[in-house]
Short mmCIF file of C-alpha atoms in Angstrom, two decimals:
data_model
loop_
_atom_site.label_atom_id
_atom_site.label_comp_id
_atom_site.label_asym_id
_atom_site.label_seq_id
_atom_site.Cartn_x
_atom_site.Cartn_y
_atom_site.Cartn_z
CA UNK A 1 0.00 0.00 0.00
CA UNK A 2 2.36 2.59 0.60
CA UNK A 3 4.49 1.65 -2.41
CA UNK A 4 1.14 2.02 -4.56
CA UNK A 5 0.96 6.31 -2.82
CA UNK A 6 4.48 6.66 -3.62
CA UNK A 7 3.64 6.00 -7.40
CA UNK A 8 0.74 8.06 -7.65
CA UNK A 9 2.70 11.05 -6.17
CA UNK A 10 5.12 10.52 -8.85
CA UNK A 11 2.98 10.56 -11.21
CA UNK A 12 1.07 13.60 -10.05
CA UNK A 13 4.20 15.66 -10.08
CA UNK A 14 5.11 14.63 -13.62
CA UNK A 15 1.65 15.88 -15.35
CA UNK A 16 2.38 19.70 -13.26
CA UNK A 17 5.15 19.69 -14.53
CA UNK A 18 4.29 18.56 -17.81
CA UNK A 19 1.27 21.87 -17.91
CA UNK A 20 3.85 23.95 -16.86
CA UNK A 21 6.12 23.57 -19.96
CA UNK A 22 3.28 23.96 -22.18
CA UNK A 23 2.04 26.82 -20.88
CA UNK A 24 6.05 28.29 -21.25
CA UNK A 25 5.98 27.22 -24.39
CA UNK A 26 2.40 29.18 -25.74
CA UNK A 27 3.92 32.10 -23.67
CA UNK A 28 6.97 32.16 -26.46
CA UNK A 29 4.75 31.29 -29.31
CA UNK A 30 2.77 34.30 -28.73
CA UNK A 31 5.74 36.53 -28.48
CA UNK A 32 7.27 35.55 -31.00
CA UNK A 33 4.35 36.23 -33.29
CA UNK A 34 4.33 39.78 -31.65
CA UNK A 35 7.83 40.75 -32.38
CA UNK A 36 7.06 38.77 -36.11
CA UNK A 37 3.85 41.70 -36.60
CA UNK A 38 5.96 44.61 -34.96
CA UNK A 39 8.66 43.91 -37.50
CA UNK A 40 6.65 43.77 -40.01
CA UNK A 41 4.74 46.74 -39.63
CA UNK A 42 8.18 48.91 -39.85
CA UNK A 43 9.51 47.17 -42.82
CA UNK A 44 5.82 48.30 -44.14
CA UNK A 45 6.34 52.06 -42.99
CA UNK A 46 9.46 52.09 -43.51
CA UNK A 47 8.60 51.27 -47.69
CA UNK A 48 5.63 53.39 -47.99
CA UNK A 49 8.24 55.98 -46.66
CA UNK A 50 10.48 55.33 -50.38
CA UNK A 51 6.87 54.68 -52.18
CA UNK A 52 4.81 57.55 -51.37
CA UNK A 53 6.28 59.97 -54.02
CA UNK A 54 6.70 57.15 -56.60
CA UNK A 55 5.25 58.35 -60.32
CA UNK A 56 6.20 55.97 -63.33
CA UNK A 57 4.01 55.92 -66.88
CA UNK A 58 3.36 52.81 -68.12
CA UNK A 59 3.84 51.68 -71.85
CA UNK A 60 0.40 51.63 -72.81
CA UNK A 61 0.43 55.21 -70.92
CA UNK A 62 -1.16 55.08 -67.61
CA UNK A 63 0.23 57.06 -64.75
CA UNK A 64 0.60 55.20 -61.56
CA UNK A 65 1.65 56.55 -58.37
CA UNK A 66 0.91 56.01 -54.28
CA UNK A 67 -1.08 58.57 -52.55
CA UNK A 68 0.85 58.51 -49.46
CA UNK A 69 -0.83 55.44 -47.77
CA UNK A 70 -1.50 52.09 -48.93
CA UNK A 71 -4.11 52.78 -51.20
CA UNK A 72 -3.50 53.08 -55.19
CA UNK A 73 -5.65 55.23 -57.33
CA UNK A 74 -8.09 52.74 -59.27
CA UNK A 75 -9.03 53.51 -62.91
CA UNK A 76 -11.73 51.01 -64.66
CA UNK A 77 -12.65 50.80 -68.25
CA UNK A 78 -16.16 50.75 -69.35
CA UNK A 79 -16.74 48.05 -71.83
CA UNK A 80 -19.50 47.49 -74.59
CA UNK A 81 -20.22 43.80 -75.07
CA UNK A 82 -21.44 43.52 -78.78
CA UNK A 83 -23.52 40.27 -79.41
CA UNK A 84 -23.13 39.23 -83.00
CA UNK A 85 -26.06 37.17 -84.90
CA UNK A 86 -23.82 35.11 -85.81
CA UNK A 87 -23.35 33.86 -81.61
CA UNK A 88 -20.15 36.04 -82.05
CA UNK A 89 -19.35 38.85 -79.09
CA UNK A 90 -17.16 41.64 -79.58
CA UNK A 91 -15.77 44.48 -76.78
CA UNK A 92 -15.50 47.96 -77.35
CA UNK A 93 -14.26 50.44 -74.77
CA UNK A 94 -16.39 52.96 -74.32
CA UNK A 95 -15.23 55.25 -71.18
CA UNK A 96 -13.62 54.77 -67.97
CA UNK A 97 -13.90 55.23 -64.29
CA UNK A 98 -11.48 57.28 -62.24
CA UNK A 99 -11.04 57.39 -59.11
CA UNK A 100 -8.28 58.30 -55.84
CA UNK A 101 -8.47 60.19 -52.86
CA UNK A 102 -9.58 63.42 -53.85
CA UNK A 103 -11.69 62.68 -57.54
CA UNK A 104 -14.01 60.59 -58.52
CA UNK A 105 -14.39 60.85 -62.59
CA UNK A 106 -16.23 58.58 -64.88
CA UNK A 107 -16.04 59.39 -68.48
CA UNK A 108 -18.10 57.64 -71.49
CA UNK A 109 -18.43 58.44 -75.07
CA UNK A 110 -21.95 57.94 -75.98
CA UNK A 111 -21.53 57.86 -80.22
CA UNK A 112 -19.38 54.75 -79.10
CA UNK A 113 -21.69 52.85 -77.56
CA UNK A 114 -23.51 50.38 -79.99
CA UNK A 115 -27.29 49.44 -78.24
CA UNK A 116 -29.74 46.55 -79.74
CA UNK A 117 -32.26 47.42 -82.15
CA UNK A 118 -34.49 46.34 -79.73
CA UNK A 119 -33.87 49.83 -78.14
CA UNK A 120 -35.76 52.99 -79.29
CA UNK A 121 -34.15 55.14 -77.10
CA UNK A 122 -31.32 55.19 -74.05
CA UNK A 123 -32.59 53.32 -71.39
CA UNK A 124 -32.15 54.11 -68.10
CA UNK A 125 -31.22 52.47 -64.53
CA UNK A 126 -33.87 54.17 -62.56
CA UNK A 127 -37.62 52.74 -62.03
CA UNK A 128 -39.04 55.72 -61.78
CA UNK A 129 -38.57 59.03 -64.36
CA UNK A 130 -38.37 62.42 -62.34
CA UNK A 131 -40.86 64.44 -61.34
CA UNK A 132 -40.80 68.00 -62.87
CA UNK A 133 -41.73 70.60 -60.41
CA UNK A 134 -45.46 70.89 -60.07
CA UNK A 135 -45.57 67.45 -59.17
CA UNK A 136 -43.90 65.76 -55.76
CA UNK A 137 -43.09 62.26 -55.33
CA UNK A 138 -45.67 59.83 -53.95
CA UNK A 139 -44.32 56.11 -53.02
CA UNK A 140 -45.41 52.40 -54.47
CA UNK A 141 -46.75 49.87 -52.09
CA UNK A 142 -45.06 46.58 -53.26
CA UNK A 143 -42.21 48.01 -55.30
CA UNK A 144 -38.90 48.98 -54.59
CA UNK A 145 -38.33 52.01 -52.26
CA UNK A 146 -35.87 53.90 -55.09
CA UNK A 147 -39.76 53.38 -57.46
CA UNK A 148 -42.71 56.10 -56.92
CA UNK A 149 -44.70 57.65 -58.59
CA UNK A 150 -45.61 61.33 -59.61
CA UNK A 151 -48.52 63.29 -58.64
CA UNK A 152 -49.73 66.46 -59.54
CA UNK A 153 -49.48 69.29 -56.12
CA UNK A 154 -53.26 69.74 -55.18
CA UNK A 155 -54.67 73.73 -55.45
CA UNK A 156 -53.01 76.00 -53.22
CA UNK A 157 -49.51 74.03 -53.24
CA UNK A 158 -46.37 73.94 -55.30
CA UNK A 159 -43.01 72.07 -55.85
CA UNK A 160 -40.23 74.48 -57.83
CA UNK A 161 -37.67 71.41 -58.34
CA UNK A 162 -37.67 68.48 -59.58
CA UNK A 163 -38.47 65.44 -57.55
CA UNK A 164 -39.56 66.89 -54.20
CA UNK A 165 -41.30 64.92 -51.84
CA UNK A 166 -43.63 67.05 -50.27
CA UNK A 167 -45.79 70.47 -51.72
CA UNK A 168 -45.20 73.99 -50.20
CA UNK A 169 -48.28 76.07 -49.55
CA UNK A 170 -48.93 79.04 -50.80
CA UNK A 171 -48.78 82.12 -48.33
CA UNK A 172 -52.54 83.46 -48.03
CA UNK A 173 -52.55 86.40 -49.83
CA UNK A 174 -51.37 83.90 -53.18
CA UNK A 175 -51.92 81.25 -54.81
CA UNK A 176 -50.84 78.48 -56.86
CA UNK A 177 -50.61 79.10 -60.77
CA UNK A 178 -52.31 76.15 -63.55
CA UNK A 179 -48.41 73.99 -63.65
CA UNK A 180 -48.60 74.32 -59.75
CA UNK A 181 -44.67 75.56 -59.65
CA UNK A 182 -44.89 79.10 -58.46
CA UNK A 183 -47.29 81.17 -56.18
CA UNK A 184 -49.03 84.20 -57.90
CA UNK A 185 -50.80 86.46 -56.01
CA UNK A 186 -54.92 86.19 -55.50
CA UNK A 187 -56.88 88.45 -57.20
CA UNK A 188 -59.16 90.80 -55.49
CA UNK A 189 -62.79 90.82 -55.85
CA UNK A 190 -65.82 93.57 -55.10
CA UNK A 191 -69.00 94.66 -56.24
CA UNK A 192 -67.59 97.60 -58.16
CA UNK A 193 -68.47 100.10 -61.24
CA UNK A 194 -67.21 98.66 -63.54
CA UNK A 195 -68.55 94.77 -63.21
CA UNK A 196 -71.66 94.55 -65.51
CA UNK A 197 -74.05 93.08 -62.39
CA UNK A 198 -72.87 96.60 -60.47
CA UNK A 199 -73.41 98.81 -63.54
CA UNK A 200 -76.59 97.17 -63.73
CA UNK A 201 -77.60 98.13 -60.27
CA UNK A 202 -76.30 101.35 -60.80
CA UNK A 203 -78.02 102.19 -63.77
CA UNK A 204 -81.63 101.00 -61.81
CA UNK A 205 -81.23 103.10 -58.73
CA UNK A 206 -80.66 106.21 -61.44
CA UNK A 207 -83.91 105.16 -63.01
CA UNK A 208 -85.47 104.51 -59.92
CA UNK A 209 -84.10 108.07 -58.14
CA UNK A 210 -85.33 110.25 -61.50
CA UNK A 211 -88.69 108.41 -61.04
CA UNK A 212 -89.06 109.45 -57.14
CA UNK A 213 -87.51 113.58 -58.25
CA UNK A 214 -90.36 113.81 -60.83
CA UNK A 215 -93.25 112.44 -58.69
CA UNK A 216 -91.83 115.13 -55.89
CA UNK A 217 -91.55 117.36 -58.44
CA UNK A 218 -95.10 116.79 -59.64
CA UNK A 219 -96.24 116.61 -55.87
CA UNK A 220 -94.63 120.04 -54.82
CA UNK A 221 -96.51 121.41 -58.06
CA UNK A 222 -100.30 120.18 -57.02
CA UNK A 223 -99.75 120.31 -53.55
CA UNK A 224 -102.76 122.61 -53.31
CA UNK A 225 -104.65 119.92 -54.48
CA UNK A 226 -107.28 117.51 -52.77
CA UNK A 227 -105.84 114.11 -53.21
CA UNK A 228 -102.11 115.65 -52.38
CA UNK A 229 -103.82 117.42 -48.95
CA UNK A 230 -106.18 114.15 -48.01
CA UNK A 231 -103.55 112.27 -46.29
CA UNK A 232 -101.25 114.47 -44.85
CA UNK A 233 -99.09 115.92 -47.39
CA UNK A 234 -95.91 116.43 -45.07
CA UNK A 235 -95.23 112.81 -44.48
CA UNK A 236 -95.72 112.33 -47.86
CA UNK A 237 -92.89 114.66 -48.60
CA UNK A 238 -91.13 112.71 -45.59
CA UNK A 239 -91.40 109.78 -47.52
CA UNK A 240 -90.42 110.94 -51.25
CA UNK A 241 -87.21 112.36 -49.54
CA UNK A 242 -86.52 109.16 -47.59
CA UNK A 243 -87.27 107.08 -50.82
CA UNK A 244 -85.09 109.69 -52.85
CA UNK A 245 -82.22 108.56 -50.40
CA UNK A 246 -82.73 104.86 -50.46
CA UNK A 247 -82.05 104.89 -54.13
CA UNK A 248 -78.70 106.30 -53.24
CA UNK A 249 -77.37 103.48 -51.33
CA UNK A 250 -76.01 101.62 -54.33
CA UNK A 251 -73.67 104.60 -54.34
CA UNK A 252 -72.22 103.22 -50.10
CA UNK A 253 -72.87 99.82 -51.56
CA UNK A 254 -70.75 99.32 -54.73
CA UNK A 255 -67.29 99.99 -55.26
CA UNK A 256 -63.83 99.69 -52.86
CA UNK A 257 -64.68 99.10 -49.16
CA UNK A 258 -63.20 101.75 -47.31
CA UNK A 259 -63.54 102.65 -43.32
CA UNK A 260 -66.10 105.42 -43.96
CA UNK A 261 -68.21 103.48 -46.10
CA UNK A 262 -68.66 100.22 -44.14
CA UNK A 263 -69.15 102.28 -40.75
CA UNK A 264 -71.86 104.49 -42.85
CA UNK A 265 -73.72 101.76 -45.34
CA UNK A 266 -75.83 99.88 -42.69
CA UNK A 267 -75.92 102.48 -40.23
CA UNK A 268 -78.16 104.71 -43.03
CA UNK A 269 -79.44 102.04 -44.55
CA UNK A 270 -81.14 101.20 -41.32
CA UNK A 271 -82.27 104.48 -40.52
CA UNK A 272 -83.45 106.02 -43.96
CA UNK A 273 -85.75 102.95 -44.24
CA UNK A 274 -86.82 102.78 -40.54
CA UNK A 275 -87.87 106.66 -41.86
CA UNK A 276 -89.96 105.31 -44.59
CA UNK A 277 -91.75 102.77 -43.28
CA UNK A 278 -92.67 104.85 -39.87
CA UNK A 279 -93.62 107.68 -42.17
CA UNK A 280 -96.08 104.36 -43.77
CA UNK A 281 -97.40 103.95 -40.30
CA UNK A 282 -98.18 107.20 -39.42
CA UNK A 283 -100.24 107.93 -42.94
CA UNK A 284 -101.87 104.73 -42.25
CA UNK A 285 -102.97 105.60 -38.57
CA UNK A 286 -103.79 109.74 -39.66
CA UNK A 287 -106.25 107.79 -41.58
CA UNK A 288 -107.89 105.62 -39.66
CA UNK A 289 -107.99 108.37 -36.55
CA UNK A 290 -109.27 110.72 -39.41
CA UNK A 291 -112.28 108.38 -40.74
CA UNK A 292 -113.06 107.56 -36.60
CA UNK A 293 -113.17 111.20 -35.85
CA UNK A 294 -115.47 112.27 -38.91
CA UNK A 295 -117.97 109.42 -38.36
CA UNK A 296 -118.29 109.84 -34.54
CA UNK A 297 -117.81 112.59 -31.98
CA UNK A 298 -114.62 110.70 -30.19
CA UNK A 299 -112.42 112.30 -28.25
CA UNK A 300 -110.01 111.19 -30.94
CA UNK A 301 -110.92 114.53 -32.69
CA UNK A 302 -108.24 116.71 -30.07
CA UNK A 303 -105.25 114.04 -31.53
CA UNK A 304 -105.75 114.83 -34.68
CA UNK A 305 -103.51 116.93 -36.64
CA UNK A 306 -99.86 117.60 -37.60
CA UNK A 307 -98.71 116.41 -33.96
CA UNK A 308 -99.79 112.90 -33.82
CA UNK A 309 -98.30 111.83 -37.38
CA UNK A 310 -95.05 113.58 -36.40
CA UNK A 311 -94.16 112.36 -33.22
CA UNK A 312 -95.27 108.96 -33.96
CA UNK A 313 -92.73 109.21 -36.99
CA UNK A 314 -89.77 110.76 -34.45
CA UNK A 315 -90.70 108.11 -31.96
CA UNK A 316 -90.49 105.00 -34.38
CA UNK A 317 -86.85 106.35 -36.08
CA UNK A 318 -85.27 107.19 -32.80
CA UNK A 319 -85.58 103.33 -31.73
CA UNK A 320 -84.10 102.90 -34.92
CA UNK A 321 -81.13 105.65 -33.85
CA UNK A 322 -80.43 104.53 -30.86
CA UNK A 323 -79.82 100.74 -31.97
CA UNK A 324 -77.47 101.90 -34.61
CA UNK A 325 -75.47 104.39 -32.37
CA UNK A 326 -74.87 101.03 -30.03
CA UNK A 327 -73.77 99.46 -32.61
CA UNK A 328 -71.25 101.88 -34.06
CA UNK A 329 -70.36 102.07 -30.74
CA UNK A 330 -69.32 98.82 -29.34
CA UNK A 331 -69.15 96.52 -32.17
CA UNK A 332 -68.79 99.01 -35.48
CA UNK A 333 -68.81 97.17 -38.72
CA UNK A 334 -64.86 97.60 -40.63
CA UNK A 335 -63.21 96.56 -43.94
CA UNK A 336 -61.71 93.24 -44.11
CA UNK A 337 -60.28 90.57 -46.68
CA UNK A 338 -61.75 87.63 -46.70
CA UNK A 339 -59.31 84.75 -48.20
CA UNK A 340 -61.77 81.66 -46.73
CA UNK A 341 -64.68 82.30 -48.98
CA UNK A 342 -63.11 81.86 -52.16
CA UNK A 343 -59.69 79.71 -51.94
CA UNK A 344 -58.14 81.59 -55.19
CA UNK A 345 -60.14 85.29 -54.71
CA UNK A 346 -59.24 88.06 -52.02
CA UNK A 347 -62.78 89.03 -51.12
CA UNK A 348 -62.88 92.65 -49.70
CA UNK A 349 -65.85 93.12 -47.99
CA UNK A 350 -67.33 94.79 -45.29
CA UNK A 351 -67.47 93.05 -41.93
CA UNK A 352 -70.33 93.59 -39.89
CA UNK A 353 -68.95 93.57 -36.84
CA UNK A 354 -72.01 92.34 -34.58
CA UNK A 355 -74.28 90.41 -37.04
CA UNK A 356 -76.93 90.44 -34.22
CA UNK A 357 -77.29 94.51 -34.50
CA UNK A 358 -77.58 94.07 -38.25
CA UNK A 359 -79.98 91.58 -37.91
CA UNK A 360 -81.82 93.97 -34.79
CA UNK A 361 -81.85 96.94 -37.51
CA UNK A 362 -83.60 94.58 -40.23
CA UNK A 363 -85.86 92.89 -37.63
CA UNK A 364 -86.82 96.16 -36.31
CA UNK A 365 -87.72 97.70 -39.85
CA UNK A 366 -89.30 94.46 -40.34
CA UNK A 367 -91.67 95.07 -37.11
CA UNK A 368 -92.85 98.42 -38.51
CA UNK A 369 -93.40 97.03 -42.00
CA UNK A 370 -95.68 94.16 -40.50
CA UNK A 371 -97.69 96.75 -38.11
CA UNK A 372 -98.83 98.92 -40.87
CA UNK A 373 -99.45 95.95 -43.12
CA UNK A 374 -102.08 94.85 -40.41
CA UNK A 375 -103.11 98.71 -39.66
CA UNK A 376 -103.70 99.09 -43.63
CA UNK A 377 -105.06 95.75 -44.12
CA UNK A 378 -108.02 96.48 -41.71
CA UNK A 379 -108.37 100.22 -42.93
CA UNK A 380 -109.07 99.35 -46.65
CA UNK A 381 -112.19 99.63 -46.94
CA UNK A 382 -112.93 102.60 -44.81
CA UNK A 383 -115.39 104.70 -47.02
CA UNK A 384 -112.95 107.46 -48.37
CA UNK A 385 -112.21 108.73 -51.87
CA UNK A 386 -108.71 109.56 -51.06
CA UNK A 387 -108.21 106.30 -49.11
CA UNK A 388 -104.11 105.19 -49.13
CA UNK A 389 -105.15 101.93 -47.02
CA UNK A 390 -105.24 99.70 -49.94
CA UNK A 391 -101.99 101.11 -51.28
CA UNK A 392 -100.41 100.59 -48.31
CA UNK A 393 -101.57 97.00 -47.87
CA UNK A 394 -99.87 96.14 -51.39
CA UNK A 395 -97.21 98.15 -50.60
CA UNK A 396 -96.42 96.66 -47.31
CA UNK A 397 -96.97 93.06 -49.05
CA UNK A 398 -93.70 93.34 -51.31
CA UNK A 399 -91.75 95.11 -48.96
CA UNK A 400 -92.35 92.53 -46.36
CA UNK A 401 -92.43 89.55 -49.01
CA UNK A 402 -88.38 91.35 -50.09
CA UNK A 403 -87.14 91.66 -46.70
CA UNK A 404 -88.71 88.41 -45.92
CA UNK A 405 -87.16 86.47 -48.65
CA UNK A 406 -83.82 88.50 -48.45
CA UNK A 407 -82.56 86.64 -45.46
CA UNK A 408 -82.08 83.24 -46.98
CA UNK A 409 -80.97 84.66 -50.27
CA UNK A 410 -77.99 87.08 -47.97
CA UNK A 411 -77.09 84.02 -45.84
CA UNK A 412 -76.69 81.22 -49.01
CA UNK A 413 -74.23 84.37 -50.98
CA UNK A 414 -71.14 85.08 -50.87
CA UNK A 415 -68.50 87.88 -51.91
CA UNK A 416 -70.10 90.18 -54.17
CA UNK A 417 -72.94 88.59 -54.67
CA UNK A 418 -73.92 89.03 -50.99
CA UNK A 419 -73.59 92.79 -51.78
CA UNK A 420 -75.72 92.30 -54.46
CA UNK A 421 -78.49 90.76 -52.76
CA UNK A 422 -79.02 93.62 -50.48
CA UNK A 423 -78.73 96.52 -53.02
CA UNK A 424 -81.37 94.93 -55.07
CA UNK A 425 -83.55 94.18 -51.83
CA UNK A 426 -83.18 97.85 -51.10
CA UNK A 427 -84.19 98.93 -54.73
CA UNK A 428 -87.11 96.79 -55.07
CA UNK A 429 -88.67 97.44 -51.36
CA UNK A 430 -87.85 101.24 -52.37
CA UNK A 431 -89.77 101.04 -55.73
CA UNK A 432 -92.65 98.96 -54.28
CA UNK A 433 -93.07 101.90 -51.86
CA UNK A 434 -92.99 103.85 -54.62
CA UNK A 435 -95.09 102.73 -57.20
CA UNK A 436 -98.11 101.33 -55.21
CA UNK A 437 -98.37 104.58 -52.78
CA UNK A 438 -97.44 107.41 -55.29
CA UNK A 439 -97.99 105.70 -58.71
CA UNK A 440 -101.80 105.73 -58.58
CA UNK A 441 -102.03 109.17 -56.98
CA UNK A 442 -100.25 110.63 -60.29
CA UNK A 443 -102.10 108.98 -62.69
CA UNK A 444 -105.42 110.98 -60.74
CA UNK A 445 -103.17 114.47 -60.74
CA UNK A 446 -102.14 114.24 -64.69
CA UNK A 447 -104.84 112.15 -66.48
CA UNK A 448 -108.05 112.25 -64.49
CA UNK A 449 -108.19 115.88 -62.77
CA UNK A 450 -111.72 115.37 -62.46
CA UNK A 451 -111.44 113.65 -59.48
CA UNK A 452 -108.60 115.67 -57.61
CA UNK A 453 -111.61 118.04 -56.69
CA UNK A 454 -112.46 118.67 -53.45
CA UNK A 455 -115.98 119.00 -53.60
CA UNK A 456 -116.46 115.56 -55.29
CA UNK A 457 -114.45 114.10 -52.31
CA UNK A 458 -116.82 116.04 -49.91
CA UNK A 459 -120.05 114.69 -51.90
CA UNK A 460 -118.54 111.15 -52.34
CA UNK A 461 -118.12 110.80 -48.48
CA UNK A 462 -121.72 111.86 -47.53
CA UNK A 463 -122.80 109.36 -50.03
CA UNK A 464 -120.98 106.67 -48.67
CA UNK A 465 -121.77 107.26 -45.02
CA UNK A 466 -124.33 105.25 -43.76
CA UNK A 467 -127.79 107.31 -42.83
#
């Protein structure tokens, strides 16, 4: 037993030392093969040191030369395989590729090149031609990312070069030209003098203004007559002057918004009709109060006279004052351009300011139109010669049946057109008042004087009172 340890000490001492020379022995391996790269590397340095200004030509002329390092400046020839019928193939150089540390060349002589008939024209590597500017680059599901495809910029945007990916917008006061590759400015657009549809409306009120100067003219002339004195010939005055005006507004209406006309058009507007239609009411109520008094002793008899008619005509347009000095006031209507109603038009217009005054001022006038509808419609058929009641029904009827219609017709336009809409529901509410009130009255004065006597009204009313 102890002879059997003895060995198997032995033995365990052998194999240590055994590791222990191989390990020596990688240690010198590996050193070696470090001193072996070390010396290498200088020999290398050491000739790139005697290479780096080498220059030699060649026979068939090339240049060749180090740049310094280890790197030699390439050059590549282009060839042209030619493919015989015959199954022969020829080569032709055609150009060559250049290239070192500071160029990068590639040179090719197109008349050399010799293509397939199959070829119409020089094809080319890309999938995908370029996109000339107006157009931007949009990509193809399932193809290769280099491949897209071009697509025309969309209103409002451009692309100045070629194959841009995305469209600039155009700045708001421009827009984009027909090709879509340069921003020209919008053009501006307002009712003015020298469109046909404001011409038009211009030419109308003229008619319609001469029309209201002769009947005041012919008014003023008879005024000593009966059928000018029967209703009250002062608010009929009131009412040719205020009609006079209203034929005007085309003249706030049409043409370049400015401060001053914006802050005047609605404000006058409002009040010149609220005039008319109040002077309406007050005929209309002088003539029922007139027929009441005549027929029975009522104390109705001390109202009547020049008083009632006027105050009820200042009391009806200073409402109509007072709105539109609030709304000058606090919310005043102003100039503005308007690049959101039409994308390619500059729209100058005038902005309201509060659309609920404007649409107080029109509801208001509307109020006063209704009342002496209803105030006419029941006097109608009050026994009188000289009775306006019916004429102010019909009268009352179309201005009520414009203004009534003109909201829809203002609220579905826009631009001009909206200006439009209200100058021709001004002229045609103007010339209803006109024509149904005043109309009849001259055709009495000029081509039946036989009936502007007073005594004939006198004996016509005692016939038609009831006994």
């Amino acid at each position: 037993m102890v002879v059997k340890k003895k060995k198997k000490k032995k033995n365990n001492q052998e194999k240590k030392k055994n590791r222990v020379k191989k390990y020596k022995k990688k240690k010198n391996q590996v050193k070696k093969k470090k001193k072996n790269q070390v010396k290498k590397k200088k020999k290398k340095n050491q000739l790139n040191f005697y290479l780096k200004n080498l220059y030699f030509r060649t026979v068939g002329g090339e240049e060749v030369y180090f740049n310094g390092g280890e790197n030699v400046p390439s050059k590549f020839e282009i060839l042209n395989y030619v493919y015989w019928p015959d199954s022969s193939m020829e080569t032709n150089t055609v150009g060559y590729y250049y290239q070192n540390a500071d160029i990068s060349q590639i040179c090719i002589n197109k008349s050399a090149i010799h293509w397939n008939p199959f070829f119409t024209q020089t094809p080319t590597s890309a999938c995908s031609s370029s996109c000339l500017p107006g157009y931007h680059k949009i990509p193809m599901e399932s193809f290769h990312s280099c491949c897209y495809a071009c697509r025309p910029c969309p209103e409002g945007e451009i692309t100045n070069r070629t194959d841009m990916e995305r469209c600039l917008k155009c700045p708001d006061d421009e827009w984009s030209n027909e090709r879509r590759d340069s921003c020209i400015p919008k053009c501006t657009e307002f009712l003015s003098y020298e469109d046909t549809l404001g011409l038009c409306l211009v030419v109308v009120a003229a008619l319609f203004y001469f029309a209201t100067t002769v009947v005041f003219g012919i008014f003023i002339k008879y005024k000593g007559t009966a059928i000018v004195k029967a209703n009250n010939q002062n608010l009929s005055f009131i009412l040719l002057l205020s009609l006079s005006l209203s034929f005007l507004f085309p003249l706030l209406f049409i043409g370049r918004p400015t401060k001053m006309s914006c802050l005047l058009r609605q404000a006058t507007f409002g009040i010149v009709f609220t005039i008319s239609v109040s002077s309406v009411l007050a005929k209309t109520v002088t003539v029922i109060l007139a027929f009441r008094a005549t027929k029975q002793n009522w104390t109705l008899r001390r109202w009547l006279g020049r008083h009632l008619s006027i105050s009820l005509l200042i009391i009806c347009s200073s409402v109509q004052v007072v709105i539109c000095v609030f709304w000058l006031t606090f919310s005043p209507p102003f100039p503005e351009h308007n690049t959101q109603v039409e994308v390619a038009k500059i729209i100058l217009q005038c902005n309201e300011g509060s659309t609920t005054a404007f649409y107080i001022v029109i509801g208001y006038m509307g109020y006063l139109a209704l009342l002496s509808y209803f105030i006419a419609f029941l006097a109608r058929k009050l026994p009188d010669t000289f009775n306006e009641a019916q004429y102010i029904t019909f009268s009352m009827l179309v201005f009520c049946s414009v203004w009534i219609s003109f909201i829809p017709a203002y609220l579905s336009t826009k631009g001009k057109y909206m200006v439009a809409v209200e100058v021709f529901s001004i002229l045609a509410s103007s010339a209803g008042l006109l024509g149904c009130i005043f109309i009849p009255k001259c055709y009495i004065i000029l081509l039946r004087p036989e009936m502007n006597i007073r005594s004939k009204l006198v004996t016509e009313r005692k016939l038609k009172q009831p006994t």
